[in-house]
Amino acid sequence: MGNFPYDAVVFDLDGTLFDAEEGIVSSVRKAMEEMGLVIPQGAELRQVVGPPLRYSFHDLLNVPAERLDEAAERYARIFRSEGMYRYSVYPGIRTLLRVLKENGLYVALASSKPQELCEHILQVYCLRHYFDRVIGETDNHAKLGKPEMIRRALPEHYRRAAMVGDRLYDMEGAKAAGVDGIGAVYGCGSEEELRKAGADRLVSDADALRELLCPGVPAPRGFFLSMEGPDGCGKTTQANLLEKSLRQMGFELVRTREPGGCPISEKIRQIILDTENAEMCANCEALLYAASRAQHVHQVIRPAVEAGKVVLSDRFVDSSVAYQGGGREMGVEMIRQINEPAVDGMLPDATVYLAIDHDTAMKRRLSASRPDRLELESSAFHGRVQAAYEELIERDRRRFIVVSGDQPAEEIARQVLRQVLRRLEPGCEQEGGSTWKES
Ligand code: TYD
């Protein structure tokens, strides 16, 4: 292990790893509605995030004492079926956890949520495998309290440990357990609250925390993911849904597209797709796609992947192989040669291909409101595009994730997410995609 200030780190859950506000507030609101209670005017619902729930219901929301049990039960049910699926992992947390594990630090969780719920939330968001130990409350009637939880979360032997949390309870707990307290000011507690409670250090975001815990260690290489398919396969809808899920899970995503993705390449896109450019020859078209790609790789894709981001590109060089190589019958070899300097070694780590049958795709294309120059091509052209894609997939089975586009959009999204998570987080032992489950 490097020369790092700590060899063991314990994290709080809500407000430290996860932005929990929407999940908690919406569950509280729904529980109050179900009970026929009115949320008091001027009550700042955000304040319910952090303090014990009974305190929030009674002191902040005026729930009568005799109905507190009912409120707590309703809240727990709603939170488990809906609220927890509205969490989001703070940007940079996933990279931080990965860096901590890759550098041999011990990582644990200490949260006042029930133990099994902590485990479940970490699994749903594909983070469980980063934790050596998870400590939550086991019995609601005999609370362990934060200091005891931190003690239990720590390993048997350590040189120096820190507790990272966003509220005074975390900092006070750290003191009582004899470890350093690192205050996460991006969470629910204020800087003042954390300072007063004795925080040894304060961090403004997960990147600052990474620099504090593993100084000088750069973010690991990111991931290049492309999406492909014939026109009309529903690729853009699916890219939107995938983007939303991955962001919610804390992947730092750069969404882009081809042709385009940066100002120069977007200008080239206009020329290529303009229906007035009917006289454009195949060589010109193929070279323009490659030219726009060269700038895109140089300016967007490579810098983002090197900075540790996940790049999600709507189409990449496979489109040129399929459309110009197959559709325009220029041949795969010629297209590869033209694109070598454009791609410059930057090939996708994985490619999602949405498969759709020829007739359905043709119908969808023709019903587009303003079909572009390529969408207006003949059925035979699109048939050749599809055949070229199929050959590409056959040759490179390991890179392609093939999902049928002939299903309801939500089902496609579920399958795509599950398979993409397998590539992005090979350490994630549970079946990915659970963030969809009951939301
Ligand atoms: P676009 O409107 O982005 O379509 P889609 O939503 O289907 O991606 O237009 C891109 C068009 O350009 C599409 O018909 C595919 C085609 N294309 C190629 O022919 N070669 C390429 O290298 C790329 C990237 C796209």
Coordinates of N, CA and C and ligand atoms in Angstrom, one line a residue, residues 229-232 235-236 257-259 269 273 285 289 293 314-317 319-321 323-324 372 374-375 382, ligand 1:
G229 N -27.0 -0.1 -34.3 CA -28.2 -0.8 -34.8 C -28.6 -0.1 -36.0
P230 N -29.5 -0.8 -36.8 CA -30.0 -0.1 -38.0 C -30.9 1.0 -37.7
D231 N -31.1 2.0 -38.6 CA -32.0 3.1 -38.3 C -33.4 2.6 -38.0
G232 N -34.0 3.1 -37.0 CA -35.3 2.7 -36.6 C -35.3 1.6 -35.5
K235 N -32.5 3.0 -30.8 CA -31.2 3.2 -30.2 C -31.2 4.5 -29.3
T236 N -31.7 5.6 -29.8 CA -31.6 6.8 -29.0 C -32.4 6.8 -27.7
R257 N -22.4 11.4 -29.6 CA -22.9 10.7 -30.8 C -22.1 10.9 -32.0
E258 N -22.3 10.0 -33.0 CA -21.7 10.1 -34.3 C -22.7 10.0 -35.4
P259 N -22.6 10.7 -36.5 CA -21.5 11.7 -36.6 C -21.9 12.9 -35.7
R269 N -21.5 16.7 -39.7 CA -22.7 15.9 -39.6 C -23.8 16.6 -40.5
L273 N -25.7 14.6 -43.6 CA -27.1 14.2 -43.5 C -28.1 15.1 -44.3
E285 N -18.6 10.5 -48.8 CA -19.4 10.2 -47.6 C -18.5 9.5 -46.5
Y289 N -17.4 10.9 -42.7 CA -17.7 10.2 -41.5 C -16.3 10.0 -40.7
R293 N -15.1 11.6 -37.2 CA -14.7 10.7 -36.1 C -13.3 11.0 -35.5
D314 N -23.5 7.2 -29.2 CA -24.6 6.7 -30.1 C -23.9 6.6 -31.4
R315 N -23.5 5.3 -31.8 CA -22.8 5.0 -33.0 C -21.3 5.3 -32.9
F316 N -20.5 4.4 -33.6 CA -19.1 4.7 -33.8 C -18.6 3.9 -35.1
V317 N -17.4 3.5 -35.1 CA -16.8 3.0 -36.4 C -17.6 1.8 -37.0
S319 N -20.6 1.6 -37.4 CA -21.6 2.2 -38.3 C -21.0 2.4 -39.7
S320 N -19.8 2.9 -39.8 CA -19.1 3.1 -41.1 C -18.9 1.7 -41.8
V321 N -18.5 0.7 -41.0 CA -18.3 -0.6 -41.6 C -19.7 -1.1 -42.2
Y323 N -22.7 0.8 -42.8 CA -23.4 1.6 -43.8 C -22.5 1.9 -45.1
Q324 N -21.2 2.2 -44.9 CA -20.4 2.5 -46.1 C -19.8 1.2 -46.6
D372 N -33.6 11.6 -42.9 CA -32.4 12.2 -43.4 C -31.9 11.4 -44.7
L374 N -29.7 9.3 -45.3 CA -29.5 7.8 -45.2 C -30.7 7.1 -44.9
E375 N -31.6 7.7 -44.1 CA -32.9 7.0 -43.9 C -33.7 6.9 -45.2
H382 N -30.6 -0.9 -46.9 CA -30.7 -1.2 -45.4 C -30.5 -2.7 -45.2
Ligands
TYD1 P1 -28.8 9.9 -36.9 O1 -29.9 10.9 -37.1 O2 -27.8 10.1 -35.8 O3 -29.5 8.5 -36.9 P2 -29.6 7.4 -35.7 O4 -30.5 8.0 -34.7 O5 -30.2 6.2 -36.4 O6 -28.2 7.2 -35.3 O7 -28.1 9.8 -38.3 C1 -26.9 9.0 -38.4 C2 -27.0 8.4 -39.8 O8 -25.7 8.2 -40.3 C3 -27.6 7.0 -39.7 O9 -28.4 6.7 -40.8 C4 -26.4 6.1 -39.8 C5 -25.4 6.9 -40.6 N1 -24.0 6.6 -40.4 C6 -23.2 6.1 -41.4 O10 -23.7 5.8 -42.5 N2 -21.9 5.9 -41.1 C7 -21.3 6.2 -39.9 O11 -20.1 6.0 -39.8 C8 -22.1 6.8 -38.9 C9 -21.5 7.1 -37.6 C10 -23.5 6.9 -39.2

